[in-house]
CSV table of C-alpha atoms in Angstrom, one decimal:
chain,number,residue,atom,x,y,z
A,2,MET,CA,0.0,0.0,0.0
A,3,LYS,CA,1.3,3.5,-0.9
A,4,GLU,CA,2.2,5.7,2.0
A,5,GLU,CA,1.2,8.8,0.2
A,6,LEU,CA,-1.6,10.4,-1.8
A,7,SER,CA,-0.7,12.1,-5.0
A,8,HIS,CA,-2.5,14.0,-7.7
A,9,ALA,CA,-1.2,15.2,-11.1
A,10,GLY,CA,-1.2,19.0,-11.6
A,11,VAL,CA,0.4,21.9,-13.5
A,12,VAL,CA,2.3,24.8,-11.8
A,13,ARG,CA,0.3,28.0,-12.4
A,14,GLU,CA,2.2,30.5,-10.5
A,15,VAL,CA,5.5,30.6,-8.5
A,16,GLY,CA,5.7,33.3,-5.8
A,17,PRO,CA,8.2,34.0,-3.1
A,18,VAL,CA,6.1,32.3,-0.5
A,19,VAL,CA,3.5,30.2,-2.3
A,20,THR,CA,3.5,28.1,-5.4
A,21,LYS,CA,0.0,27.6,-6.9
A,22,VAL,CA,-0.7,24.3,-8.6
A,23,ALA,CA,-3.8,23.6,-10.7
A,24,ILE,CA,-5.2,20.1,-10.3
A,25,GLU,CA,-8.3,18.7,-12.0
A,26,ALA,CA,-10.8,17.3,-9.5
A,27,LYS,CA,-12.9,14.6,-11.0
A,28,SER,CA,-15.9,12.8,-9.7
A,29,ALA,CA,-16.1,9.0,-9.8
A,30,CYS,CA,-18.3,9.2,-12.9
A,31,ALA,CA,-15.7,11.2,-14.8
A,32,ALA,CA,-13.8,7.9,-15.4
A,33,CYS,CA,-16.9,6.0,-16.6
A,34,HIS,CA,-16.9,4.9,-20.2
A,35,ALA,CA,-20.3,6.6,-20.8
A,36,ALA,CA,-19.2,9.9,-19.3
A,37,GLY,CA,-19.4,11.7,-22.6
A,38,LEU,CA,-23.0,10.7,-23.0
A,39,CYS,CA,-24.0,11.4,-19.4
A,40,THR,CA,-25.0,14.9,-18.1
A,41,SER,CA,-23.7,14.2,-14.6
A,42,LEU,CA,-20.0,14.6,-15.5
A,43,ASP,CA,-18.4,16.6,-12.7
A,44,SER,CA,-14.9,17.8,-13.3
A,45,ARG,CA,-13.4,21.1,-12.3
A,46,THR,CA,-10.0,22.7,-11.7
A,47,LYS,CA,-8.8,23.5,-8.2
A,48,ASP,CA,-5.8,25.5,-7.1
A,49,ILE,CA,-3.6,24.1,-4.4
A,50,GLU,CA,-1.1,26.3,-2.5
A,51,VAL,CA,2.2,24.7,-1.7
A,52,SER,CA,5.1,26.3,0.1
A,53,THR,CA,7.8,27.6,-2.4
A,54,ALA,CA,10.5,27.3,0.2
A,55,LEU,CA,9.9,23.5,0.5
A,56,ASN,CA,9.6,23.1,-3.3
A,57,PRO,CA,12.2,25.2,-5.1
A,58,GLY,CA,13.1,25.0,-8.8
A,59,TYR,CA,9.6,24.9,-10.4
A,60,THR,CA,8.4,27.3,-13.1
A,61,PRO,CA,4.9,28.0,-14.4
A,62,GLY,CA,3.8,25.3,-16.8
A,63,ASP,CA,5.8,22.4,-15.2
A,64,LYS,CA,3.9,19.2,-14.8
A,65,VAL,CA,4.1,18.0,-11.2
A,66,GLU,CA,2.5,15.6,-8.6
A,67,VAL,CA,1.1,17.1,-5.5
A,68,VAL,CA,1.8,14.8,-2.6
A,69,LEU,CA,0.3,14.4,0.8
A,70,GLY,CA,1.1,11.6,3.4
A,71,ARG,CA,-1.6,9.0,3.6
A,72,SER,CA,-2.0,9.5,7.3
A,73,MET,CA,-2.8,13.1,6.8
A,74,GLY,CA,-5.4,12.2,4.2
A,75,ALA,CA,-7.1,9.8,6.6
A,76,LYS,CA,-7.1,12.5,9.3
A,77,ALA,CA,-8.7,14.9,6.9
A,78,VAL,CA,-11.5,12.5,6.1
A,79,LEU,CA,-12.0,11.9,9.8
A,80,LEU,CA,-12.2,15.7,10.5
A,81,ALA,CA,-14.4,16.5,7.5
A,82,TYR,CA,-16.8,13.6,7.4
A,83,VAL,CA,-16.7,11.1,10.3
A,84,VAL,CA,-16.7,13.6,13.3
A,85,PRO,CA,-19.7,15.6,11.9
A,86,LEU,CA,-21.6,12.4,11.2
A,87,PHE,CA,-21.1,11.3,14.8
A,88,ILE,CA,-22.2,14.8,16.0
A,89,LEU,CA,-25.3,14.5,13.9
A,90,LEU,CA,-26.1,11.0,15.0
A,91,ILE,CA,-25.5,11.6,18.7
A,92,LEU,CA,-27.7,14.8,18.8
A,93,VAL,CA,-30.5,13.3,16.7
A,94,VAL,CA,-30.6,9.9,18.6
A,95,SER,CA,-30.3,11.4,22.0
A,96,LEU,CA,-32.9,14.2,21.4
A,97,SER,CA,-35.4,11.7,19.8
A,98,TYR,CA,-36.0,10.3,23.3
A,99,THR,CA,-37.3,13.7,24.4
A,100,SER,CA,-40.7,15.1,23.6
A,101,MET,CA,-39.2,17.6,21.2
A,102,HIS,CA,-40.6,18.0,17.7
A,103,GLU,CA,-38.7,16.1,15.0
A,104,LEU,CA,-38.2,19.2,12.9
A,105,LEU,CA,-36.5,20.9,15.8
A,106,ILE,CA,-34.4,17.8,16.5
A,107,GLY,CA,-33.2,17.8,12.9
A,108,ALA,CA,-32.4,21.5,13.0
A,109,ILE,CA,-30.4,21.1,16.3
A,110,GLY,CA,-28.5,18.2,14.6
A,111,LEU,CA,-27.6,20.3,11.6
A,112,GLY,CA,-26.8,23.2,13.9
A,113,GLY,CA,-24.3,20.9,15.8
A,114,MET,CA,-22.6,20.1,12.5
A,115,ALA,CA,-22.5,23.8,11.6
A,116,VAL,CA,-20.8,24.5,14.9
A,117,TRP,CA,-18.2,21.8,14.1
A,118,TYR,CA,-17.5,23.2,10.6
A,119,GLY,CA,-17.4,26.7,12.0
A,120,ALA,CA,-14.7,25.5,14.5
A,121,VAL,CA,-12.7,23.9,11.6
A,122,PHE,CA,-13.0,27.1,9.7
A,123,LEU,CA,-11.7,29.2,12.6
A,124,PHE,CA,-8.7,26.9,13.1
A,125,ARG,CA,-7.9,26.6,9.3
A,126,ASP,CA,-4.6,28.4,9.8
A,127,ARG,CA,-3.5,25.8,12.3
A,128,PHE,CA,-4.6,23.0,10.0
A,129,SER,CA,-2.8,24.5,7.0
A,130,LYS,CA,0.4,24.2,9.0
A,131,GLU,CA,-0.3,20.6,9.8
A,132,TYR,CA,-1.3,19.5,6.3
A,133,VAL,CA,1.8,20.2,4.2
A,134,PHE,CA,1.8,19.4,0.5
A,135,HIS,CA,5.0,18.6,-1.4
A,136,LEU,CA,5.7,18.7,-5.1
A,137,ARG,CA,7.7,16.2,-7.2
A,138,ARG,CA,8.3,15.5,-10.8
A,139,PRO,CA,5.8,13.0,-12.3
A,140,ARG,CA,7.1,9.4,-12.4
A,141,SER,CA,7.4,7.9,-15.8
A,142,MET,CA,5.1,5.0,-16.4
């Protein structure tokens, strides 16, 4: 099993502090053989910011791989999906034993998730220091 997650990209801009790399984010159906006929094709370009100090020697137009450690990817999934799901489930299940109206219970559950995502947003600078991307030249196949 690979110990890292990588995604192909192209260097868009090299600054003194940050290098911007464009990656194409595709949904699972983008790889389907019928994707050209289907209207649910979801593919868009995202910019990833990578520290220039850690990745010197790249110029705009260079093809690169953006690399993140697998453990960091798993932690990101945990913070973005698993924890909010548990917050929602705990609030909805525990409040369903009260005489509260179901619509209010659902709103409180969604509010709990909103508080979680708000906290993640507030601490985004701290997370950006922890989740460090690296660049490397693409490996030949």
